[in-house]
Amino acid sequence: MRQIVAVGPETAVRAHVERYDRFDDAAIAGLVGVSEACADGIGAPRYESVSDALRETDADGVDVCGPGAVHGDALREALDAGVPARCDPPFALDGDAFDGLVSLASDGEGWLTAYSPHRFSRLYDRLRTDVDAGAIGSIGVARIKRTAPFDGAGWNSSYAGISAAADPVDALCAVLAHDADVLEWTFGAVERVFARARSGGRYDHVHAMFAFREGGRATIETTWSDEWTPEPRVDVEYSGNQGRLHFDEHDTLTALRNGGDHGQVAPPGDDCRGGALRAFLERIEGEERPPSAVDPEGPSRAVVAVRRSVAEGRPVTLTEEGSR
Amino acid sequence: MTVDVGICSTDHVNAEVYAALLSELPDANLVGISGESRERVRKQANSVGAAAMSHQELMDAADGVVICSTNAAHKALVDLALRNDVAFLCEKPLATSLATAREIRDRCAESDVVAGMAMPIRYSRPMRRLKEQYEAGAVGELIAVSGVNRGRMPGGWFVDPEQAGGGAVADHTDHIVDIVRWITGEEIEEVYAETTTRFYDIPVEDVNLLSMTLSNGASFIMDGSWSTPQKNSFWGDADVELVGTEETLAADCFGYRYDHVSDTGHGRHTESIYWGADPNNALLRDFVAAIRGESTLAAAATVDDAVRTAAVIEAAYESVERGEPVDVDR
């Protein structure tokens, strides 16, 4: 039985605990960042910090429920203690935080995984399989357009915990990071980024243009509102020299309907977030330390570049060392 | 009064579309089609009951023409129309360079001939409604704009940089840049372009991604790539989304469509068919009304508007060369 310390805002922590409860080989050792009432409801001890939780328990892993960049202290404390950790991307929003976490993980006993739960959805997995099988030939332009936030579960469960981001651009980057992760997973490393962001009133918006090392291009547009919930929208299109793959929100919502509402079909343990947590457990259970102390680095590196591009108004080239 | 109109050159793929529509307009008499390829001109003229002519013969016979030549030939044909006092609509882009576009504009300014661009998107009902709502303050302060105008790679002279002035950037930037300028009243200030050739083995770019800023500070991203698969059920798209402080509004020029699945023994084929009001038809009706003195063609994109988009296109190509954002030379 693997003991997990869960960290993050209550809604996200509850979502994760609900999934761990469905696994036979996982138990919640402690909670950080939640109220006493929440901890009592879950039935696990509450701690003030990850360091405290790790000192008081025999935890095998620390699960940051949301973007790691918002919970940098938790990640650092886990890695300092040599305990494996997972989080949603991005695990950092600036170069210093990025470099600090990578060196901490590389020099110590711990490791960090920061995959987007998207990777564990059947939809994205099928798209990637099709691309790998040559369904569209070589990628020309990948376009992703997304409106956030995403209350509730279902196909949007990848985004639990993002509302904790303090700054609109950080929130936009936290949403964008999931798409950057899937793009890199599907089409390879990103070489160059250019982005613009604007905030105001009900909505904040970012658009980013990516150039892949292998030559294709991608755009990600994210519209965010932390106050007003717009109709959830997503439009994903991969155009290659031999065809196109496309889906939108209708393709993800129509499997089960109750009047005007859309029902969730997959049980929580078997949805994309459940898949991400399952993969974390399996990696903990592995005999060998993962080959890379931080996996994946690329999407968070791309997000650091997006923020830098927004701030400096210029394209940013990603190098092996960092985002210059 | 019926006006005599014609199609000046059949080089552009839209020549056939405009000829068919003009031949059906009640107040217009499609007198002729002119061009360099006698066979193609005769074939198109025959199909709509018009005469095949030389360019000069058409200018002698017509009150107005739609110039559907290569982009490089626009200047000569506009000059010919102006010299013969013939009204014209010119296909986009106006010229293969900003300098030539400005020469054409200056030449037009010396004439009182009815002149405009053959750019129908301003006559699209969804776009007109979007403009009304924007002007009524529905989006609040504009934060960001997103637009797409993808299409199939047209081939032919469109991929000849001398004749076209470039690739997808030259071909698929005008419509969305123009419609955003028209709806918002803002100008494009800065352009960063990502272009490459990924879809076809051609000497010009087929990927056209532009990140821009508007004069009010809003960001503006546009995809004008030739990325629509040749076997796609519809030719492409023309959509605009406005993100504001109060609301997000979007218009899809060709959203009114139904599907036709053909299963005839010759293989399965799906075609998506547009059933909404045709903006091409509305543009041509307004052009004919302007020739008759019943319209000022105020709704159409002007030659000056085309110079503004030519400046954006030039800035985009400069951005590619320099690898950085470039100010638009307004």
XYZ file of C-alpha atoms in Angstrom, chain B residues 90-201:
112
model
C -10.152 44.322 -57.925
C -9.317 40.926 -56.459
C -7.079 40.924 -53.388
C -4.312 41.540 -52.615
C -4.151 44.841 -54.467
C -0.504 44.396 -55.452
C 2.570 42.269 -54.883
C 4.242 45.020 -52.854
C 3.236 47.874 -50.595
C 4.918 50.397 -52.888
C 2.886 49.247 -55.894
C -0.303 49.206 -53.849
C 0.320 52.828 -52.916
C 0.925 53.721 -56.575
C -2.427 52.176 -57.489
C -4.151 54.045 -54.654
C -2.603 57.362 -55.719
C -3.622 56.774 -59.323
C -7.211 56.016 -58.198
C -7.291 59.167 -56.091
C -6.839 61.209 -59.270
C -9.985 59.666 -60.779
C -13.678 59.682 -59.857
C -14.228 56.194 -61.251
C -16.111 53.820 -58.925
C -13.370 51.645 -57.421
C -13.316 48.964 -54.746
C -11.946 45.606 -53.751
C -13.572 42.306 -54.670
C -13.611 41.278 -51.018
C -17.071 40.014 -50.067
C -16.622 39.331 -46.360
C -17.875 42.795 -45.361
C -21.178 41.745 -46.977
C -21.412 38.560 -44.889
C -24.491 38.787 -42.679
C -22.812 37.205 -39.627
C -19.967 39.736 -39.952
C -22.348 42.665 -40.353
C -24.258 41.527 -37.264
C -20.989 41.166 -35.356
C -20.060 44.731 -36.310
C -23.455 46.011 -35.139
C -23.082 44.267 -31.805
C -19.515 45.456 -31.370
C -20.482 49.047 -32.130
C -23.374 48.753 -29.643
C -20.793 47.970 -26.950
C -21.690 44.310 -26.477
C -18.121 43.123 -25.869
C -17.110 46.075 -23.701
C -13.460 46.972 -24.119
C -11.800 44.786 -26.719
C -9.078 42.550 -25.249
C -8.244 40.066 -27.958
C -9.189 39.040 -31.477
C -8.874 35.668 -33.107
C -9.433 34.965 -36.785
C -9.069 32.127 -39.244
C -9.180 32.101 -43.001
C -7.719 28.800 -44.085
C -8.222 27.243 -47.465
C -7.028 24.659 -49.916
C -3.735 25.410 -51.611
C -4.868 26.882 -54.956
C -1.789 25.984 -57.010
C -1.058 27.596 -60.384
C 0.236 31.162 -60.305
C -0.769 31.463 -56.625
C 2.443 29.616 -55.755
C 4.600 31.716 -58.083
C 6.148 34.441 -55.936
C 6.544 36.763 -58.935
C 2.883 36.537 -59.939
C 1.358 36.314 -56.462
C 3.782 38.318 -54.320
C 4.217 35.416 -51.913
C 2.280 32.394 -50.712
C -0.368 31.939 -48.030
C 0.560 35.243 -46.370
C -0.120 37.153 -49.595
C -3.254 35.144 -50.363
C -4.945 34.699 -46.995
C -4.220 37.768 -44.908
C -6.495 40.385 -46.509
C -9.938 39.087 -45.598
C -9.544 38.721 -41.851
C -7.289 41.740 -41.342
C -9.730 43.851 -43.335
C -12.816 42.604 -41.527
C -11.241 43.166 -38.106
C -10.231 46.714 -39.104
C -13.764 47.299 -40.413
C -15.554 45.905 -37.362
C -13.368 47.476 -34.693
C -12.187 50.663 -36.393
C -8.690 49.827 -35.133
C -5.508 49.597 -37.176
C -2.857 46.882 -37.070
C 0.210 48.240 -35.309
C 2.644 45.334 -35.006
C 3.035 41.935 -36.655
C 4.970 38.826 -35.714
C 4.784 36.065 -38.314
C 5.505 32.354 -38.202
C 5.587 30.932 -41.718
C 6.972 27.807 -43.269
C 6.238 25.331 -46.039
C 4.876 22.108 -44.593
C 1.904 20.942 -46.613
C 3.087 21.013 -50.224
C 6.273 20.935 -52.262
